mmCIF file of C-alpha atoms in Angstrom:
data_model
loop_
_atom_site.group_PDB
_atom_site.id
_atom_site.type_symbol
_atom_site.label_atom_id
_atom_site.label_comp_id
_atom_site.label_asym_id
_atom_site.label_seq_id
_atom_site.Cartn_x
_atom_site.Cartn_y
_atom_site.Cartn_z
ATOM 1 C CA MET A 7 8.563 91.156 39.795
ATOM 2 C CA PHE A 8 5.482 89.018 39.295
ATOM 3 C CA GLY A 9 2.399 89.963 41.088
ATOM 4 C CA GLY A 10 0.025 87.635 42.863
ATOM 5 C CA PHE A 11 -2.273 87.453 39.875
ATOM 6 C CA ASP A 12 0.565 86.515 37.542
ATOM 7 C CA ILE A 13 1.618 83.755 39.854
ATOM 8 C CA VAL A 14 -1.901 82.333 39.879
ATOM 9 C CA ILE A 15 -2.020 82.394 36.089
ATOM 10 C CA ILE A 16 1.301 80.588 35.856
ATOM 11 C CA VAL A 17 0.175 77.944 38.364
ATOM 12 C CA LEU A 18 -3.059 77.421 36.500
ATOM 13 C CA ALA A 19 -1.196 77.024 33.208
ATOM 14 C CA ILE A 20 1.116 74.480 34.742
ATOM 15 C CA LEU A 21 -1.852 72.558 36.124
ATOM 16 C CA VAL A 22 -3.564 72.576 32.757
ATOM 17 C CA LEU A 23 -0.427 71.270 31.090
ATOM 18 C CA LEU A 24 -0.121 68.565 33.728
ATOM 19 C CA LEU A 25 -3.775 67.621 33.240
ATOM 20 C CA ILE A 26 -3.310 67.443 29.481
ATOM 21 C CA PHE A 27 -0.215 65.282 29.780
ATOM 22 C CA ALA A 28 -1.948 63.085 32.342
ATOM 23 C CA GLY A 29 -4.936 62.591 30.041
ATOM 24 C CA ILE A 30 -2.916 61.695 26.943
ATOM 25 C CA LYS A 31 -2.149 57.986 26.614
ATOM 26 C CA THR A 32 -0.168 56.460 23.780
ATOM 27 C CA VAL A 33 -0.846 52.766 23.109
ATOM 28 C CA PRO A 34 1.851 50.852 21.157
ATOM 29 C CA GLN A 35 0.920 48.807 18.097
ATOM 30 C CA GLY A 36 -0.172 45.270 18.992
ATOM 31 C CA ASN A 37 -1.410 46.229 22.479
ATOM 32 C CA ASN A 38 -4.705 47.219 24.085
ATOM 33 C CA TYR A 39 -5.207 49.045 27.379
ATOM 34 C CA THR A 40 -8.282 48.831 29.525
ATOM 35 C CA VAL A 41 -9.621 52.007 31.176
ATOM 36 C CA GLU A 42 -11.117 51.924 34.670
ATOM 37 C CA ARG A 43 -13.126 54.738 36.179
ATOM 38 C CA PHE A 44 -13.235 54.525 39.950
ATOM 39 C CA GLY A 45 -12.278 50.845 39.642
ATOM 40 C CA ARG A 46 -14.873 49.945 37.021
ATOM 41 C CA TYR A 47 -14.074 49.028 33.447
ATOM 42 C CA THR A 48 -15.294 51.622 30.980
ATOM 43 C CA ARG A 49 -13.547 51.139 27.656
ATOM 44 C CA THR A 50 -10.493 49.805 25.818
ATOM 45 C CA LEU A 51 -7.759 51.959 24.337
ATOM 46 C CA THR A 52 -6.554 50.876 20.885
ATOM 47 C CA PRO A 53 -3.069 51.535 19.443
ATOM 48 C CA GLY A 54 -2.315 55.205 18.895
ATOM 49 C CA LEU A 55 -3.009 58.461 20.782
ATOM 50 C CA ASN A 56 -5.883 58.306 23.278
ATOM 51 C CA LEU A 57 -7.355 60.721 25.868
ATOM 52 C CA ILE A 58 -8.674 59.861 29.299
ATOM 53 C CA VAL A 59 -10.017 61.933 32.150
ATOM 54 C CA PRO A 60 -7.110 62.627 34.476
ATOM 55 C CA PHE A 61 -7.454 61.595 38.107
ATOM 56 C CA VAL A 62 -10.777 59.948 37.265
ATOM 57 C CA ASP A 63 -9.805 57.310 34.706
ATOM 58 C CA ARG A 64 -6.794 55.105 34.983
ATOM 59 C CA ILE A 65 -5.180 52.344 32.949
ATOM 60 C CA GLY A 66 -6.285 48.969 34.233
ATOM 61 C CA ALA A 67 -4.585 46.157 32.222
ATOM 62 C CA ARG A 68 -2.075 46.283 29.436
ATOM 63 C CA LEU A 69 -2.634 43.308 27.139
ATOM 64 C CA ASN A 70 -0.573 42.035 24.223
ATOM 65 C CA MET A 71 -2.931 41.375 21.294
ATOM 66 C CA MET A 72 -0.360 39.552 19.152
ATOM 67 C CA GLU A 73 -0.202 35.746 18.855
ATOM 68 C CA GLN A 74 1.836 34.336 21.700
ATOM 69 C CA VAL A 75 3.606 31.056 22.338
ATOM 70 C CA LEU A 76 3.164 29.088 25.540
ATOM 71 C CA ASP A 77 5.571 26.260 26.276
ATOM 72 C CA VAL A 78 3.924 23.183 27.820
ATOM 73 C CA PRO A 79 6.375 21.406 30.150
ATOM 74 C CA THR A 80 7.008 17.664 30.094
ATOM 75 C CA GLN A 81 4.526 15.493 31.952
ATOM 76 C CA GLU A 82 3.877 11.782 32.270
ATOM 77 C CA VAL A 83 0.760 10.317 30.699
ATOM 78 C CA ILE A 84 -0.674 6.834 31.280
ATOM 79 C CA THR A 85 -2.211 5.476 28.092
ATOM 80 C CA ARG A 86 -5.234 3.206 27.839
ATOM 81 C CA ASP A 87 -2.996 0.130 27.620
ATOM 82 C CA ASN A 88 -1.136 1.198 30.824
ATOM 83 C CA ALA A 89 2.001 2.477 29.095
ATOM 84 C CA ILE A 90 3.705 5.478 30.723
ATOM 85 C CA VAL A 91 5.035 8.060 28.282
ATOM 86 C CA ALA A 92 6.618 11.488 28.761
ATOM 87 C CA VAL A 93 4.920 14.184 26.682
ATOM 88 C CA ASP A 94 5.588 17.874 26.122
ATOM 89 C CA GLY A 95 4.119 20.384 23.728
ATOM 90 C CA VAL A 96 3.535 23.990 22.756
ATOM 91 C CA ALA A 97 0.388 26.139 22.487
ATOM 92 C CA PHE A 98 -0.266 29.266 20.427
ATOM 93 C CA TYR A 99 -2.978 31.724 21.465
ATOM 94 C CA GLN A 100 -4.103 35.249 20.713
ATOM 95 C CA VAL A 101 -6.158 37.713 22.777
ATOM 96 C CA LEU A 102 -9.229 38.877 20.861
ATOM 97 C CA ASN A 103 -11.145 40.685 23.616
ATOM 98 C CA ALA A 104 -8.965 42.647 26.033
ATOM 99 C CA ALA A 105 -11.743 43.216 28.569
ATOM 100 C CA GLN A 106 -12.621 39.515 28.842
ATOM 101 C CA ALA A 107 -8.959 38.468 29.007
ATOM 102 C CA ALA A 108 -8.350 41.031 31.767
ATOM 103 C CA TYR A 109 -11.453 40.524 33.915
ATOM 104 C CA GLN A 110 -12.788 37.000 33.170
ATOM 105 C CA VAL A 111 -9.761 35.034 34.378
ATOM 106 C CA ALA A 112 -6.938 35.672 36.813
ATOM 107 C CA GLY A 113 -3.524 34.708 35.462
ATOM 108 C CA LEU A 114 -4.300 34.170 31.806
ATOM 109 C CA GLN A 115 -1.141 32.266 30.806
ATOM 110 C CA ASN A 116 -1.263 30.047 33.872
ATOM 111 C CA ALA A 117 -4.900 29.215 33.129
ATOM 112 C CA ILE A 118 -4.146 28.327 29.508
ATOM 113 C CA LEU A 119 -1.151 26.240 30.553
ATOM 114 C CA ASN A 120 -3.087 24.188 33.088
ATOM 115 C CA LEU A 121 -6.000 23.779 30.721
ATOM 116 C CA THR A 122 -3.699 22.471 27.982
ATOM 117 C CA MET A 123 -1.850 20.055 30.265
ATOM 118 C CA THR A 124 -5.087 18.663 31.670
ATOM 119 C CA ASN A 125 -6.542 18.031 28.228
ATOM 120 C CA ILE A 126 -3.296 16.432 27.041
ATOM 121 C CA ARG A 127 -3.627 13.843 29.804
ATOM 122 C CA THR A 128 -7.317 13.366 29.023
ATOM 123 C CA VAL A 129 -6.967 12.953 25.266
ATOM 124 C CA MET A 130 -3.801 10.878 25.242
ATOM 125 C CA GLY A 131 -4.907 8.771 28.206
ATOM 126 C CA SER A 132 -7.895 7.546 26.188
ATOM 127 C CA MET A 133 -5.687 6.133 23.427
ATOM 128 C CA ASP A 134 -3.341 3.180 23.080
ATOM 129 C CA LEU A 135 0.390 3.647 22.695
ATOM 130 C CA ASP A 136 0.365 2.651 19.026
ATOM 131 C CA GLU A 137 -2.313 5.274 18.367
ATOM 132 C CA LEU A 138 -0.269 7.936 20.138
ATOM 133 C CA LEU A 139 2.785 7.253 18.010
ATOM 134 C CA SER A 140 0.953 7.061 14.692
ATOM 135 C CA ASN A 141 -1.906 9.590 15.083
ATOM 136 C CA ARG A 142 -0.167 12.731 16.280
ATOM 137 C CA ASP A 143 -2.133 14.938 13.891
ATOM 138 C CA ALA A 144 -5.419 13.611 15.247
ATOM 139 C CA ILE A 145 -4.231 14.283 18.813
ATOM 140 C CA ASN A 146 -3.295 17.872 17.942
ATOM 141 C CA GLU A 147 -6.674 18.437 16.311
ATOM 142 C CA ARG A 148 -8.595 17.115 19.317
ATOM 143 C CA LEU A 149 -6.513 19.143 21.754
ATOM 144 C CA LEU A 150 -7.001 22.317 19.741
ATOM 145 C CA ARG A 151 -10.762 21.858 19.572
ATOM 146 C CA VAL A 152 -11.152 21.140 23.310
ATOM 147 C CA VAL A 153 -8.774 23.844 24.598
ATOM 148 C CA ASP A 154 -10.121 26.530 22.258
ATOM 149 C CA GLN A 155 -13.695 25.803 23.296
ATOM 150 C CA ALA A 156 -12.783 25.978 26.983
ATOM 151 C CA ALA A 157 -10.809 29.226 26.604
ATOM 152 C CA HIS A 158 -13.395 31.004 24.448
ATOM 153 C CA PRO A 159 -15.125 32.771 27.429
ATOM 154 C CA TRP A 160 -11.761 34.344 28.319
ATOM 155 C CA GLY A 161 -11.711 36.309 25.085
ATOM 156 C CA ILE A 162 -8.790 34.426 23.555
ATOM 157 C CA LYS A 163 -8.374 32.250 20.505
ATOM 158 C CA VAL A 164 -6.187 29.150 20.739
ATOM 159 C CA THR A 165 -4.774 28.891 17.225
ATOM 160 C CA ARG A 166 -2.612 25.771 17.571
ATOM 161 C CA VAL A 167 -1.670 23.034 20.007
ATOM 162 C CA GLU A 168 1.266 20.827 19.038
ATOM 163 C CA ILE A 169 2.738 17.769 20.731
ATOM 164 C CA LYS A 170 6.510 18.043 20.419
ATOM 165 C CA ASP A 171 7.849 14.794 21.865
ATOM 166 C CA ILE A 172 6.380 11.468 22.971
ATOM 167 C CA ASN A 173 9.020 9.461 24.837
ATOM 168 C CA PRO A 174 8.155 5.905 25.927
ATOM 169 C CA PRO A 175 10.397 4.121 28.479
ATOM 170 C CA ALA A 176 13.566 2.467 27.213
ATOM 171 C CA ASN A 177 12.371 -1.098 27.870
ATOM 172 C CA LEU A 178 9.167 -0.363 26.003
ATOM 173 C CA VAL A 179 11.161 1.002 23.050
ATOM 174 C CA ASP A 180 13.199 -2.239 22.945
ATOM 175 C CA SER A 181 10.008 -4.301 22.998
ATOM 176 C CA MET A 182 8.581 -2.230 20.164
ATOM 177 C CA ALA A 183 11.766 -2.739 18.142
ATOM 178 C CA ARG A 184 11.579 -6.498 18.605
ATOM 179 C CA GLN A 185 7.906 -6.461 17.693
ATOM 180 C CA MET A 186 8.647 -4.493 14.550
ATOM 181 C CA MET A 187 11.406 -6.926 13.584
ATOM 182 C CA ALA A 188 9.082 -9.887 14.128
ATOM 183 C CA GLU A 189 6.393 -8.211 12.052
ATOM 184 C CA ARG A 190 8.834 -7.597 9.210
ATOM 185 C CA ASN A 191 10.039 -11.199 9.323
ATOM 186 C CA LYS A 192 6.423 -12.325 9.248
ATOM 187 C CA ARG A 193 5.693 -10.194 6.196
ATOM 188 C CA ALA A 194 8.846 -11.497 4.482
ATOM 189 C CA GLN A 195 7.769 -15.096 5.100
ATOM 190 C CA ILE A 196 4.280 -14.334 3.824
ATOM 191 C CA LEU A 197 5.684 -12.767 0.669
ATOM 192 C CA GLU A 198 8.002 -15.730 0.143
ATOM 193 C CA ALA A 199 5.106 -18.163 0.598
ATOM 194 C CA GLU A 200 2.986 -16.153 -1.802
ATOM 195 C CA GLY A 201 5.783 -16.220 -4.383
ATOM 196 C CA LEU A 202 6.218 -20.007 -3.968
ATOM 197 C CA LYS A 203 2.471 -20.476 -4.271
ATOM 198 C CA GLN A 204 2.326 -18.393 -7.427
ATOM 199 C CA ALA A 205 5.259 -20.316 -8.905
ATOM 200 C CA GLN A 206 3.542 -23.629 -8.166
ATOM 201 C CA VAL A 207 0.305 -22.365 -9.666
ATOM 202 C CA LEU A 208 2.110 -21.258 -12.813
ATOM 203 C CA GLU A 209 3.930 -24.585 -13.019
ATOM 204 C CA ALA A 210 0.639 -26.445 -12.628
ATOM 205 C CA GLU A 211 -0.893 -24.261 -15.317
ATOM 206 C CA GLY A 212 2.031 -25.091 -17.581
ATOM 207 C CA ARG A 213 1.633 -28.840 -16.947
ATOM 208 C CA LYS A 214 -2.092 -28.512 -17.571
ATOM 209 C CA GLU A 215 -1.494 -26.708 -20.858
ATOM 210 C CA ALA A 216 1.134 -29.264 -21.911
ATOM 211 C CA ALA A 217 -1.180 -32.162 -21.034
ATOM 212 C CA PHE A 218 -3.970 -30.488 -22.980
ATOM 213 C CA ARG A 219 -1.716 -30.066 -26.012
ATOM 214 C CA ASP A 220 -0.520 -33.677 -25.735
ATOM 215 C CA ALA A 221 -4.095 -34.912 -25.484
ATOM 216 C CA GLU A 222 -5.037 -32.795 -28.478
ATOM 217 C CA ALA A 223 -2.113 -34.229 -30.459
ATOM 218 C CA ARG A 224 -3.079 -37.781 -29.487
ATOM 219 C CA GLU A 225 -6.680 -37.036 -30.430
ATOM 220 C CA ARG A 226 -5.673 -35.793 -33.862
ATOM 221 C CA SER A 227 -3.365 -38.774 -34.329
ATOM 222 C CA ALA A 228 -6.212 -41.079 -33.383
ATOM 223 C CA GLU A 229 -8.499 -39.268 -35.820
ATOM 224 C CA ALA A 230 -5.916 -39.709 -38.590
ATOM 225 C CA GLU A 231 -5.521 -43.372 -37.685
ATOM 226 C CA ALA A 232 -9.257 -43.845 -37.687
ATOM 227 C CA ARG A 233 -9.484 -42.121 -41.036
ATOM 228 C CA ALA A 234 -6.788 -44.406 -42.479
ATOM 229 C CA THR A 235 -8.535 -47.462 -41.073
ATOM 230 C CA GLN A 236 -11.828 -46.258 -42.542
ATOM 231 C CA VAL A 237 -10.228 -45.827 -45.959
ATOM 232 C CA VAL A 238 -8.735 -49.332 -45.806
ATOM 233 C CA SER A 239 -12.064 -50.746 -44.639
ATOM 234 C CA GLU A 240 -13.863 -49.071 -47.530
ATOM 235 C CA ALA A 241 -11.276 -50.466 -49.934
ATOM 236 C CA ILE A 242 -11.747 -53.993 -48.524
ATOM 237 C CA ALA A 243 -15.508 -53.599 -48.728
ATOM 238 C CA GLN A 244 -15.139 -52.763 -52.411
ATOM 239 C CA GLY A 245 -13.210 -55.994 -52.965
ATOM 240 C CA ASP A 246 -9.659 -54.608 -53.057
ATOM 241 C CA VAL A 247 -7.592 -57.290 -51.301
ATOM 242 C CA GLN A 248 -4.340 -55.419 -51.913
ATOM 243 C CA ALA A 249 -5.397 -52.761 -49.419
ATOM 244 C CA ILE A 250 -5.611 -55.195 -46.520
ATOM 245 C CA ASN A 251 -2.300 -56.728 -47.561
ATOM 246 C CA TYR A 252 -0.684 -53.309 -47.589
ATOM 247 C CA PHE A 253 -2.195 -52.367 -44.237
ATOM 248 C CA VAL A 254 -1.065 -55.608 -42.542
ATOM 249 C CA ALA A 255 2.395 -55.412 -44.082
ATOM 250 C CA GLN A 256 2.828 -51.824 -42.981
ATOM 251 C CA ARG A 257 1.977 -52.687 -39.382
ATOM 252 C CA TYR A 258 4.193 -55.724 -39.547
ATOM 253 C CA THR A 259 7.196 -53.828 -40.797
ATOM 254 C CA GLU A 260 6.676 -50.998 -38.278
ATOM 255 C CA ALA A 261 6.699 -53.527 -35.442
ATOM 256 C CA MET A 262 9.831 -55.164 -36.805
ATOM 257 C CA ALA A 263 11.519 -51.756 -37.159
ATOM 258 C CA LYS A 264 10.775 -50.903 -33.524
ATOM 259 C CA ILE A 265 12.186 -54.223 -32.400
ATOM 260 C CA GLY A 266 15.294 -53.713 -34.517
ATOM 261 C CA THR A 267 15.973 -50.201 -33.257
ATOM 262 C CA SER A 268 15.662 -51.156 -29.593
ATOM 263 C CA PRO A 269 18.824 -50.127 -27.671
ATOM 264 C CA ASN A 270 18.706 -53.242 -25.517
ATOM 265 C CA SER A 271 20.521 -56.361 -26.645
ATOM 266 C CA LYS A 272 17.892 -59.039 -26.430
ATOM 267 C CA ILE A 273 16.529 -62.117 -28.198
ATOM 268 C CA VAL A 274 12.936 -61.886 -29.331
ATOM 269 C CA LEU A 275 11.051 -65.061 -30.166
ATOM 270 C CA MET A 276 8.248 -64.340 -32.585
ATOM 271 C CA PRO A 277 6.058 -67.272 -33.613
ATOM 272 C CA PHE A 278 4.731 -66.629 -37.075
ATOM 273 C CA GLU A 279 4.147 -68.582 -40.233
ATOM 274 C CA ALA A 280 6.455 -68.062 -43.170
ATOM 275 C CA SER A 281 3.569 -68.171 -45.570
ATOM 276 C CA SER A 282 1.906 -65.208 -43.845
ATOM 277 C CA LEU A 283 5.061 -63.116 -44.135
ATOM 278 C CA ILE A 284 5.461 -64.150 -47.781
ATOM 279 C CA GLY A 285 1.864 -63.238 -48.422
ATOM 280 C CA SER A 286 2.415 -59.851 -46.832
ATOM 281 C CA LEU A 287 5.522 -59.254 -48.875
ATOM 282 C CA GLY A 288 3.694 -60.350 -51.942
ATOM 283 C CA GLY A 289 0.937 -57.896 -51.184
ATOM 284 C CA ILE A 290 3.484 -55.129 -50.848
ATOM 285 C CA GLY A 291 5.040 -56.115 -54.170
ATOM 286 C CA SER A 292 1.702 -56.103 -55.902
ATOM 287 C CA ILE A 293 0.840 -52.697 -54.503
ATOM 288 C CA ALA A 294 4.254 -51.385 -55.546
ATOM 289 C CA LYS A 295 3.674 -52.694 -59.080
ATOM 290 C CA GLU A 296 0.356 -50.961 -59.282
ATOM 291 C CA LEU A 297 1.728 -47.693 -57.908
ATOM 292 C CA PHE A 298 5.138 -47.511 -59.556
ATOM 293 C CA GLY A 299 4.791 -49.833 -62.531
ATOM 294 C CA ASP A 300 5.054 -48.477 -66.103
ATOM 295 C CA ASN A 301 1.782 -49.549 -67.716
ATOM 296 C CA THR A 302 2.264 -46.759 -70.222
ATOM 297 C CA SER A 303 2.206 -46.831 -73.988
ATOM 298 C CA ASP A 304 5.964 -47.202 -74.277
ATOM 299 C CA GLY A 305 5.940 -50.652 -72.681
ATOM 300 C CA PRO A 306 7.170 -51.904 -69.348
ATOM 301 C CA THR A 307 10.243 -50.439 -67.824
ATOM 302 C CA PRO A 308 12.930 -53.045 -67.334
ATOM 303 C CA ARG A 309 13.652 -53.915 -63.682
ATOM 304 C CA ARG A 310 17.097 -53.273 -62.297
ATOM 305 C CA GLY A 311 19.239 -56.324 -61.995
ATOM 306 C CA ASN A 312 18.107 -59.679 -63.343
ATOM 307 C CA PRO A 313 14.460 -59.333 -64.302
ATOM 308 C CA SER A 314 13.894 -63.027 -64.629
ATOM 309 C CA ARG A 315 15.112 -63.768 -61.147
ATOM 310 C CA PRO A 316 12.371 -63.563 -58.527
ATOM 311 C CA PRO A 317 13.124 -62.225 -55.035
ATOM 312 C CA ARG A 318 14.479 -64.852 -52.710
ATOM 313 C CA VAL A 319 12.743 -65.549 -49.511
ATOM 314 C CA VAL A 320 14.731 -67.567 -47.048
ATOM 315 C CA ILE A 321 12.663 -69.426 -44.474
ATOM 316 C CA PRO A 322 14.575 -70.910 -41.617
ATOM 317 C CA PRO A 323 13.934 -74.587 -41.114
ATOM 318 C CA GLN A 324 11.420 -75.445 -38.452
ATOM 319 C CA GLN A 325 12.356 -78.115 -36.044
ATOM 320 C CA ASP A 326 9.869 -80.689 -34.954
#
């Protein structure tokens, strides 16, 4: 049988064990607990085994210190150009100071959610619809900067704010599609006009180059003609009459050859004197004798045919 003293010892041992178990607090990894003494915050318990004063200290708030995801519901936003779009998003945040997150704001997630939705309307409402659809990264960056700065006193860090969907009305989407098609047609027409312009420029450059080459050829031909005329003139000045006869006969025969090779059947009346033509032919004969004659030591080369027979020149009779 236990005596009274033994019973007291047993009761005291049980109380001590209860006090020890009541003062031992185990905090899971990724969490922080706040400790309140008589309702006042005293300290924060970190992950692991911690001791508190039983019946004096108590656990105030249990906070998750890991990065958390907050879904932002869909809301309508009116842009600067009065377009109504439906927008939703997602926010990522992490508690850095458990005491501030527990005692600086009531309803932490609700506060972050409302703060994010309000700034989404503010940021996106100050932009045009085209900017919303093409500058989503800039919108996310502005939202992150504004929301993180506003939530900093709460002891949290907003790590990311992302806009998931931007849904314009159906009629506005159709208008945008037509606008895009018109813009593409416009660019196609501009490219076609630019190609036509470039082709015309190249063709004009080609004509310019061809005209330049033709002018250069005519210039060189004129220079050669002038040189030939100068040579003939110098020969005439030196008293060589055969040169002028050769020059005139050459021009005469070239003109006659052009008339003879004309594809048109025509009758050409050419008033000229027979004596002039005979003189020209005689000049040609004299020049040919001087150039191709055999005034060598072996004696003259006999002419083909009848050497004693002069060339016949038939002059048509002239009517009075």
